[in-house]
Amino acid sequence: MTHFDEPKVPTGREAIDPSDEARAMTEIMLTVFRINGRLLEKGDALVRTLGIASAQWQVLGAVSLSGKPLSAPQIAAAMGITRQGVQKQLNRMTKKGLFEKRPNPRHERSNLYWPTPEGQRIYSEAMRRETLWAQQLAEGLPGPEIQGALDFLKKFHRRLEAPLPEEGE
Amino acid sequence: MTHFDEPKVPTGREAIDPSDEARAMTEIMLTVFRINGRLLEKGDALVRTLGIASAQWQVLGAVSLSGKPLSAPQIAAAMGITRQGVQKQLNRMTKKGLFEKRPNPRHERSNLYWPTPEGQRIYSEAMRRETLWAQQLAEGLPGPEIQGALDFLKKFHRRLEAPLPEEGE
DNA sequence: TCCAACTTGACAACCAGTTTCCATTTTTGC
DNA sequence: GCAAAAATGGAAACTGGTTGTCAAGTTGGA
């Protein structure tokens, strides 16, 4: 399938026969992509009737969990995305009345953000629905199996920090 | 942290105490998001010197693995994204000389696409690098552990098809 | 203290994908 | 064999994110 016209003399660039482990690892990557897509889709559906998308839910979560007003760059750091991306959401949600700006004692131009009562209400309800959903997804699965998968995924995530394999580029 | 002002009388909308399993399941979701981000980042880096991004690598893969020229909607179906998204990539890659259009015997306006020799070369090299990478990621992990994780993820993916928990919306 | 380095907000361009709409082609069911 | 339905390409507007640039605010070290 994947072999078009293979070179006839060794080039050091031949296709490599992957081990079973490497093959399974590749399948894990593909499955993660698929799960990610489905999680986003379902997550959006879960909060759609609250008038937010999951990106906004995430921003609400980052601030709420910190327990205190945060600046855009602080939220970005907590979420692992860029400050510009967060700023876009904050502007939109502030306009919608979900966040309020608070003066930042440590910076003249840089506001802090805290959810309005309406923002808090929406976030609480989103979390309530999420818990119900997680409960449903876990139903009937043995605790140790779930925990084992989580452990593996964390290990996998850590391994993904490693630099890519060397090439004689 | 997450408790702002709880209502004093039962509303049927109180926060729910998640089970340990639900908590772990939630953590799995968050970890999947993080892994997904890291995979995209690393995947892009892996093929960057080939002049493509991983989105284009994926399109090359969908066609190559099918073994025959495909139309844009067919590729989209194989990849699980919309035909418009695929079309954008195909247009770009055709302009770059990575795909060539073939007449579609079954449709006058709808072309089929097949990688040019250059497109094939780039895809083979991308796959070679991916195999090396997967090999590295699997290194030292017991085969059964990897296989177990894959099995869990597939099961999880299947469970994500289920409709969201009912609400008395 | 003052200057350089860093942080921040605002803005623009871009990427990868989506939805929506339109015109055309193809398929189908009667 | 024809009309209606479905598939297709193309374009535009939108989303959620990115990178890059600029100007202004803040911080830290000689």
GROMACS .gro file of C-alpha atoms (C1' of nucleotides) in nm:
model
  398
    1MET     CA    1   0.000   0.000   0.000
    2THR     CA    2   0.252   0.255   0.112
    3HIS     CA    3   0.527   0.137  -0.122
    4PHE     CA    4   0.533   0.345  -0.437
    5ASP     CA    5   0.866   0.297  -0.609
    6GLU     CA    6   1.134   0.194  -0.367
    7PRO     CA    7   1.492   0.292  -0.439
    8LYS     CA    8   1.712   0.003  -0.549
    9VAL     CA    9   2.033   0.096  -0.373
   10PRO     CA   10   2.068   0.173  -0.002
   11THR     CA   11   2.020   0.542   0.067
   12GLY     CA   12   1.987   0.535   0.442
   13ARG     CA   13   1.632   0.654   0.380
   14GLU     CA   14   1.456   0.324   0.326
   15ALA     CA   15   1.125   0.251   0.492
   16ILE     CA   16   1.175   0.091   0.831
   17ASP     CA   17   0.991  -0.213   0.957
   18PRO     CA   18   0.825  -0.091   1.276
   19SER     CA   19   0.822  -0.318   1.581
   20ASP     CA   20   0.488  -0.432   1.720
   21GLU     CA   21   0.536  -0.184   2.001
   22ALA     CA   22   0.597   0.101   1.758
   23ARG     CA   23   0.293   0.001   1.559
   24ALA     CA   24   0.076   0.001   1.872
   25MET     CA   25   0.225   0.335   1.973
   26THR     CA   26   0.129   0.481   1.637
   27GLU     CA   27  -0.222   0.348   1.681
   28ILE     CA   28  -0.235   0.511   2.023
   29MET     CA   29  -0.148   0.845   1.864
   30LEU     CA   30  -0.422   0.811   1.606
   31THR     CA   31  -0.672   0.708   1.870
   32VAL     CA   32  -0.580   1.008   2.082
   33PHE     CA   33  -0.656   1.232   1.784
   34ARG     CA   34  -0.993   1.070   1.738
   35ILE     CA   35  -1.079   1.087   2.108
   36ASN     CA   36  -0.973   1.450   2.117
   37GLY     CA   37  -1.208   1.533   1.834
   38ARG     CA   38  -1.496   1.351   1.994
   39LEU     CA   39  -1.431   1.510   2.334
   40LEU     CA   40  -1.441   1.859   2.184
   41GLU     CA   41  -1.760   1.780   1.998
   42LYS     CA   42  -1.934   1.634   2.303
   43GLY     CA   43  -1.794   1.901   2.533
   44ASP     CA   44  -1.937   2.174   2.314
   45ALA     CA   45  -2.272   1.998   2.305
   46LEU     CA   46  -2.266   1.967   2.683
   47VAL     CA   47  -2.255   2.344   2.741
   48ARG     CA   48  -2.420   2.466   2.422
   49THR     CA   49  -2.749   2.546   2.592
   50LEU     CA   50  -2.554   2.762   2.839
   51GLY     CA   51  -2.453   2.987   2.552
   52ILE     CA   52  -2.081   2.911   2.568
   53ALA     CA   53  -1.838   2.687   2.380
   54SER     CA   54  -1.585   2.468   2.556
   55ALA     CA   55  -1.306   2.718   2.491
   56GLN     CA   56  -1.490   2.969   2.707
   57TRP     CA   57  -1.571   2.708   2.968
   58GLN     CA   58  -1.198   2.642   2.991
   59VAL     CA   59  -1.120   3.009   3.052
   60LEU     CA   60  -1.387   3.025   3.322
   61GLY     CA   61  -1.233   2.715   3.473
   62ALA     CA   62  -0.880   2.849   3.476
   63VAL     CA   63  -0.982   3.162   3.667
   64SER     CA   64  -1.232   2.992   3.897
   65LEU     CA   65  -0.989   2.720   3.999
   66SER     CA   66  -0.720   2.975   4.078
   67GLY     CA   67  -0.962   3.131   4.325
   68LYS     CA   68  -0.861   3.489   4.246
   69PRO     CA   69  -0.874   3.740   3.959
   70LEU     CA   70  -0.607   3.676   3.697
   71SER     CA   71  -0.460   3.873   3.410
   72ALA     CA   72  -0.480   3.749   3.053
   73PRO     CA   73  -0.118   3.629   3.047
   74GLN     CA   74  -0.168   3.444   3.375
   75ILE     CA   75  -0.472   3.265   3.239
   76ALA     CA   76  -0.283   3.181   2.922
   77ALA     CA   77   0.000   3.028   3.124
   78ALA     CA   78  -0.248   2.821   3.323
   79MET     CA   79  -0.416   2.698   3.007
   80GLY     CA   80  -0.102   2.641   2.802
   81ILE     CA   81  -0.208   2.864   2.513
   82THR     CA   82  -0.092   3.209   2.403
   83ARG     CA   83  -0.198   3.528   2.576
   84GLN     CA   84  -0.345   3.658   2.250
   85GLY     CA   85  -0.574   3.359   2.225
   86VAL     CA   86  -0.696   3.409   2.580
   87GLN     CA   87  -0.739   3.783   2.527
   88LYS     CA   88  -0.977   3.718   2.238
   89GLN     CA   89  -1.199   3.503   2.456
   90LEU     CA   90  -1.181   3.745   2.749
   91ASN     CA   91  -1.285   4.036   2.531
   92ARG     CA   92  -1.578   3.841   2.396
   93MET     CA   93  -1.685   3.711   2.737
   94THR     CA   94  -1.648   4.050   2.903
   95LYS     CA   95  -1.874   4.198   2.639
   96LYS     CA   96  -2.120   3.915   2.706
   97GLY     CA   97  -2.113   3.995   3.078
   98LEU     CA   98  -1.942   3.673   3.187
   99PHE     CA   99  -1.624   3.839   3.312
  100GLU     CA  100  -1.561   4.172   3.477
  101LYS     CA  101  -1.239   4.371   3.466
  102ARG     CA  102  -1.074   4.461   3.792
  103PRO     CA  103  -0.797   4.718   3.819
  104ASN     CA  104  -0.457   4.556   3.851
  105PRO     CA  105  -0.268   4.711   4.142
  106ARG     CA  106   0.059   4.592   3.989
  107HIS     CA  107   0.003   4.718   3.637
  108GLU     CA  108  -0.167   5.027   3.502
  109ARG     CA  109  -0.291   4.895   3.169
  110SER     CA  110  -0.319   4.525   3.248
  111ASN     CA  111  -0.663   4.436   3.388
  112LEU     CA  112  -0.746   4.141   3.604
  113TYR     CA  113  -1.050   3.929   3.521
  114TRP     CA  114  -1.304   3.765   3.748
  115PRO     CA  115  -1.630   3.592   3.651
  116THR     CA  116  -1.949   3.793   3.711
  117PRO     CA  117  -2.228   3.619   3.905
  118GLU     CA  118  -2.367   3.517   3.567
  119GLY     CA  119  -2.027   3.377   3.466
  120GLN     CA  120  -2.006   3.190   3.795
  121ARG     CA  121  -2.353   3.045   3.749
  122ILE     CA  122  -2.269   2.924   3.401
  123TYR     CA  123  -1.943   2.771   3.512
  124SER     CA  124  -2.102   2.586   3.806
  125GLU     CA  125  -2.369   2.444   3.582
  126ALA     CA  126  -2.109   2.341   3.323
  127MET     CA  127  -1.912   2.158   3.590
  128ARG     CA  128  -2.225   1.987   3.718
  129ARG     CA  129  -2.295   1.855   3.370
  130GLU     CA  130  -1.934   1.752   3.322
  131THR     CA  131  -1.941   1.548   3.642
  132LEU     CA  132  -2.256   1.369   3.531
  133TRP     CA  133  -2.093   1.294   3.198
  134ALA     CA  134  -1.768   1.166   3.352
  135GLN     CA  135  -1.977   0.952   3.584
  136GLN     CA  136  -2.154   0.801   3.283
  137LEU     CA  137  -1.829   0.739   3.097
  138ALA     CA  138  -1.676   0.562   3.395
  139GLU     CA  139  -1.981   0.346   3.457
  140GLY     CA  140  -1.900  -0.023   3.469
  141LEU     CA  141  -1.527   0.024   3.420
  142PRO     CA  142  -1.313  -0.114   3.703
  143GLY     CA  143  -1.143   0.163   3.899
  144PRO     CA  144  -0.795   0.011   3.858
  145GLU     CA  145  -0.838  -0.007   3.482
  146ILE     CA  146  -0.924   0.363   3.466
  147GLN     CA  147  -0.640   0.451   3.697
  148GLY     CA  148  -0.398   0.237   3.496
  149ALA     CA  149  -0.493   0.414   3.176
  150LEU     CA  150  -0.449   0.751   3.340
  151ASP     CA  151  -0.106   0.649   3.464
  152PHE     CA  152  -0.004   0.538   3.119
  153LEU     CA  153  -0.127   0.858   2.958
  154LYS     CA  154   0.061   1.071   3.207
  155LYS     CA  155   0.376   0.872   3.136
  156PHE     CA  156   0.317   0.908   2.765
  157HIS     CA  157   0.269   1.281   2.802
  158ARG     CA  158   0.597   1.306   2.990
  159ARG     CA  159   0.777   1.106   2.720
  160LEU     CA  160   0.650   1.348   2.460
  161GLU     CA  161   0.878   1.612   2.604
  162ALA     CA  162   1.182   1.424   2.476
  163PRO     CA  163   1.353   1.569   2.170
  164LEU     CA  164   1.274   1.401   1.839
  165PRO     CA  165   1.507   1.121   1.724
  166GLU     CA  166   1.830   1.249   1.571
  167GLU     CA  167   1.870   1.266   1.198
  168GLY     CA  168   2.179   1.324   0.994
  169GLU     CA  169   1.968   1.608   0.844
  170MET     CA  170  -1.198   2.697   4.513
  171THR     CA  171  -1.488   2.628   4.283
  172HIS     CA  172  -1.761   2.721   4.532
  173PHE     CA  173  -1.874   3.077   4.481
  174ASP     CA  174  -2.210   3.121   4.645
  175GLU     CA  175  -2.399   2.797   4.680
  176PRO     CA  176  -2.779   2.811   4.677
  177LYS     CA  177  -2.940   2.746   5.013
  178VAL     CA  178  -3.242   2.547   4.902
  179PRO     CA  179  -3.236   2.242   4.676
  180THR     CA  180  -3.267   2.337   4.311
  181GLY     CA  181  -3.174   2.010   4.148
  182ARG     CA  182  -2.873   2.198   4.018
  183GLU     CA  183  -2.632   2.158   4.307
  184ALA     CA  184  -2.270   2.062   4.250
  185ILE     CA  185  -2.227   1.687   4.252
  186ASP     CA  186  -1.958   1.500   4.439
  187PRO     CA  187  -1.782   1.303   4.165
  188SER     CA  188  -1.677   0.946   4.236
  189ASP     CA  189  -1.307   0.857   4.225
  190GLU     CA  190  -1.371   0.693   3.890
  191ALA     CA  191  -1.536   1.007   3.750
  192ARG     CA  192  -1.250   1.217   3.880
  193ALA     CA  193  -0.995   0.991   3.711
  194MET     CA  194  -1.202   0.996   3.393
  195THR     CA  195  -1.197   1.376   3.396
  196GLU     CA  196  -0.822   1.368   3.441
  197ILE     CA  197  -0.796   1.133   3.146
  198MET     CA  198  -0.986   1.381   2.932
  199LEU     CA  199  -0.756   1.665   3.032
  200THR     CA  200  -0.450   1.450   2.970
  201VAL     CA  201  -0.578   1.356   2.626
  202PHE     CA  202  -0.607   1.728   2.544
  203ARG     CA  203  -0.250   1.787   2.656
  204ILE     CA  204  -0.115   1.486   2.466
  205ASN     CA  205  -0.304   1.592   2.157
  206GLY     CA  206  -0.141   1.934   2.171
  207ARG     CA  207   0.203   1.789   2.218
  208LEU     CA  208   0.155   1.536   1.939
  209LEU     CA  209   0.057   1.808   1.693
  210GLU     CA  210   0.353   2.018   1.795
  211LYS     CA  211   0.601   1.733   1.765
  212GLY     CA  212   0.441   1.599   1.452
  213ASP     CA  213   0.477   1.934   1.282
  214ALA     CA  214   0.839   1.954   1.390
  215LEU     CA  215   0.900   1.604   1.255
  216VAL     CA  216   0.807   1.697   0.898
  217ARG     CA  217   0.886   2.069   0.902
  218THR     CA  218   1.210   2.027   0.706
  219LEU     CA  219   1.007   1.846   0.438
  220GLY     CA  220   0.813   2.164   0.377
  221ILE     CA  221   0.477   2.032   0.496
  222ALA     CA  222   0.269   2.054   0.812
  223SER     CA  223   0.107   1.752   0.970
  224ALA     CA  224  -0.232   1.839   0.820
  225GLN     CA  225  -0.082   1.786   0.474
  226TRP     CA  226   0.099   1.472   0.583
  227GLN     CA  227  -0.239   1.336   0.690
  228VAL     CA  228  -0.393   1.404   0.351
  229LEU     CA  229  -0.099   1.234   0.179
  230GLY     CA  230  -0.147   0.941   0.413
  231ALA     CA  231  -0.519   0.905   0.350
  232VAL     CA  232  -0.466   0.880  -0.025
  233SER     CA  233  -0.151   0.669  -0.010
  234LEU     CA  234  -0.301   0.416   0.227
  235SER     CA  235  -0.607   0.377   0.007
  236GLY     CA  236  -0.375   0.275  -0.275
  237LYS     CA  237  -0.572   0.457  -0.544
  238PRO     CA  238  -0.664   0.811  -0.646
  239LEU     CA  239  -0.945   0.960  -0.436
  240SER     CA  240  -1.178   1.256  -0.466
  241ALA     CA  241  -1.186   1.531  -0.206
  242PRO     CA  242  -1.505   1.404  -0.040
  243GLN     CA  243  -1.361   1.051  -0.023
  244ILE     CA  244  -1.049   1.179   0.148
  245ALA     CA  245  -1.260   1.384   0.386
  246ALA     CA  246  -1.461   1.077   0.480
  247ALA     CA  247  -1.142   0.878   0.540
  248MET     CA  248  -1.000   1.154   0.759
  249GLY     CA  249  -1.316   1.238   0.946
  250ILE     CA  250  -1.317   1.607   0.856
  251THR     CA  251  -1.528   1.811   0.615
  252ARG     CA  252  -1.475   1.801   0.241
  253GLN     CA  253  -1.417   2.177   0.236
  254GLY     CA  254  -1.127   2.145   0.475
  255VAL     CA  255  -0.970   1.875   0.263
  256GLN     CA  256  -1.029   2.073  -0.054
  257LYS     CA  257  -0.831   2.364   0.084
  258GLN     CA  258  -0.532   2.142   0.151
  259LEU     CA  259  -0.562   1.968  -0.186
  260ASN     CA  260  -0.568   2.300  -0.370
  261ARG     CA  261  -0.260   2.417  -0.185
  262MET     CA  262  -0.073   2.091  -0.230
  263THR     CA  263  -0.164   2.062  -0.596
  264LYS     CA  264  -0.026   2.410  -0.650
  265LYS     CA  265   0.288   2.302  -0.464
  266GLY     CA  266   0.323   1.999  -0.694
  267LEU     CA  267   0.254   1.737  -0.427
  268PHE     CA  268  -0.071   1.613  -0.578
  269GLU     CA  269  -0.185   1.576  -0.935
  270LYS     CA  270  -0.541   1.583  -1.057
  271ARG     CA  271  -0.670   1.286  -1.251
  272PRO     CA  272  -0.993   1.291  -1.449
  273ASN     CA  273  -1.276   1.121  -1.264
  274PRO     CA  274  -1.450   0.875  -1.495
  275ARG     CA  275  -1.757   0.894  -1.275
  276HIS     CA  276  -1.785   1.269  -1.245
  277GLU     CA  277  -1.715   1.553  -1.485
  278ARG     CA  278  -1.611   1.828  -1.245
  279SER     CA  279  -1.491   1.619  -0.952
  280ASN     CA  280  -1.121   1.538  -0.991
  281LEU     CA  281  -0.938   1.251  -0.835
  282TYR     CA  282  -0.609   1.319  -0.658
  283TRP     CA  283  -0.290   1.116  -0.647
  284PRO     CA  284   0.048   1.214  -0.505
  285THR     CA  285   0.313   1.317  -0.757
  286PRO     CA  286   0.653   1.145  -0.731
  287GLU     CA  287   0.759   1.440  -0.517
  288GLY     CA  288   0.452   1.396  -0.298
  289GLN     CA  289   0.528   1.024  -0.268
  290ARG     CA  290   0.887   1.094  -0.173
  291ILE     CA  291   0.783   1.338   0.096
  292TYR     CA  292   0.524   1.101   0.235
  293SER     CA  293   0.768   0.806   0.249
  294GLU     CA  294   1.023   1.015   0.430
  295ALA     CA  295   0.760   1.143   0.673
  296MET     CA  296   0.656   0.786   0.750
  297ARG     CA  297   1.018   0.682   0.798
  298ARG     CA  298   1.062   0.955   1.054
  299GLU     CA  299   0.734   0.872   1.222
  300THR     CA  300   0.838   0.509   1.264
  301LEU     CA  301   1.166   0.614   1.422
  302TRP     CA  302   0.975   0.842   1.656
  303ALA     CA  303   0.719   0.577   1.753
  304GLN     CA  304   1.007   0.337   1.812
  305GLN     CA  305   1.166   0.587   2.049
  306LEU     CA  306   0.841   0.651   2.234
  307ALA     CA  307   0.784   0.278   2.285
  308GLU     CA  308   1.138   0.214   2.405
  309GLY     CA  309   1.151   0.038   2.737
  310LEU     CA  310   0.775   0.009   2.775
  311PRO     CA  311   0.645  -0.347   2.808
  312GLY     CA  312   0.448  -0.454   2.503
  313PRO     CA  313   0.144  -0.561   2.709
  314GLU     CA  314   0.132  -0.224   2.882
  315ILE     CA  315   0.122  -0.045   2.547
  316GLN     CA  316  -0.136  -0.286   2.413
  317GLY     CA  317  -0.346  -0.247   2.728
  318ALA     CA  318  -0.346   0.128   2.694
  319LEU     CA  319  -0.445   0.104   2.330
  320ASP     CA  320  -0.731  -0.129   2.420
  321PHE     CA  321  -0.855   0.111   2.684
  322LEU     CA  322  -0.839   0.409   2.449
  323LYS     CA  323  -1.033   0.226   2.183
  324LYS     CA  324  -1.298   0.135   2.438
  325PHE     CA  325  -1.307   0.494   2.558
  326HIS     CA  326  -1.346   0.618   2.202
  327ARG     CA  327  -1.637   0.384   2.150
  328ARG     CA  328  -1.802   0.500   2.473
  329LEU     CA  329  -1.779   0.858   2.352
  330GLU     CA  330  -2.040   0.777   2.090
  331ALA     CA  331  -2.305   0.744   2.359
  332PRO     CA  332  -2.551   1.031   2.390
  333LEU     CA  333  -2.484   1.278   2.671
  334PRO     CA  334  -2.660   1.214   3.004
  335GLU     CA  335  -3.023   1.327   3.005
  336GLU     CA  336  -3.125   1.653   3.162
  337GLY     CA  337  -3.465   1.779   3.256
  338GLU     CA  338  -3.364   2.081   3.040
  339DT     C1'  339   1.883   5.650   3.921
  340DC     C1'  340   1.853   5.532   3.481
  341DC     C1'  341   1.870   5.232   3.098
  342DA     C1'  342   1.795   4.782   2.911
  343DA     C1'  343   1.514   4.394   2.920
  344DC     C1'  344   1.086   4.212   2.987
  345DT     C1'  345   0.570   4.226   3.004
  346DT     C1'  346   0.152   4.365   2.833
  347DG     C1'  347  -0.243   4.511   2.515
  348DA     C1'  348  -0.385   4.605   2.062
  349DC     C1'  349  -0.385   4.485   1.610
  350DA     C1'  350  -0.305   4.224   1.178
  351DA     C1'  351  -0.205   3.826   0.915
  352DC     C1'  352  -0.226   3.362   0.899
  353DC     C1'  353  -0.363   2.838   0.971
  354DA     C1'  354  -0.678   2.460   1.000
  355DG     C1'  355  -1.088   2.372   1.042
  356DT     C1'  356  -1.614   2.467   1.046
  357DT     C1'  357  -2.084   2.625   0.864
  358DT     C1'  358  -2.355   2.820   0.517
  359DC     C1'  359  -2.483   2.931   0.063
  360DC     C1'  360  -2.489   2.887  -0.435
  361DA     C1'  361  -2.445   2.675  -0.891
  362DT     C1'  362  -2.365   2.263  -1.132
  363DT     C1'  363  -2.341   1.769  -1.200
  364DT     C1'  364  -2.483   1.313  -1.099
  365DT     C1'  365  -2.793   0.969  -0.927
  366DT     C1'  366  -3.238   0.803  -0.807
  367DG     C1'  367  -3.693   0.653  -0.814
  368DC     C1'  368  -4.122   0.683  -1.031
  369DG     C1'  369  -3.702   0.959  -1.951
  370DC     C1'  370  -3.758   1.306  -1.632
  371DA     C1'  371  -3.797   1.548  -1.209
  372DA     C1'  372  -3.638   1.553  -0.748
  373DA     C1'  373  -3.274   1.447  -0.441
  374DA     C1'  374  -2.797   1.399  -0.344
  375DA     C1'  375  -2.314   1.500  -0.431
  376DT     C1'  376  -1.973   1.822  -0.560
  377DG     C1'  377  -1.679   2.247  -0.609
  378DG     C1'  378  -1.618   2.712  -0.491
  379DA     C1'  379  -1.648   3.102  -0.205
  380DA     C1'  380  -1.738   3.360   0.219
  381DA     C1'  381  -1.779   3.423   0.704
  382DC     C1'  382  -1.677   3.242   1.131
  383DT     C1'  383  -1.398   3.000   1.534
  384DG     C1'  384  -1.012   2.913   1.800
  385DG     C1'  385  -0.593   2.920   1.783
  386DT     C1'  386  -0.101   3.083   1.610
  387DT     C1'  387   0.297   3.424   1.499
  388DG     C1'  388   0.466   3.879   1.452
  389DT     C1'  389   0.489   4.380   1.529
  390DC     C1'  390   0.437   4.796   1.773
  391DA     C1'  391   0.389   5.107   2.155
  392DA     C1'  392   0.346   5.166   2.634
  393DG     C1'  393   0.412   5.007   3.122
  394DT     C1'  394   0.707   4.764   3.454
  395DT     C1'  395   1.123   4.568   3.661
  396DG     C1'  396   1.593   4.488   3.772
  397DG     C1'  397   2.090   4.558   3.765
  398DA     C1'  398   2.510   4.850   3.700
   0.00000   0.00000   0.00000
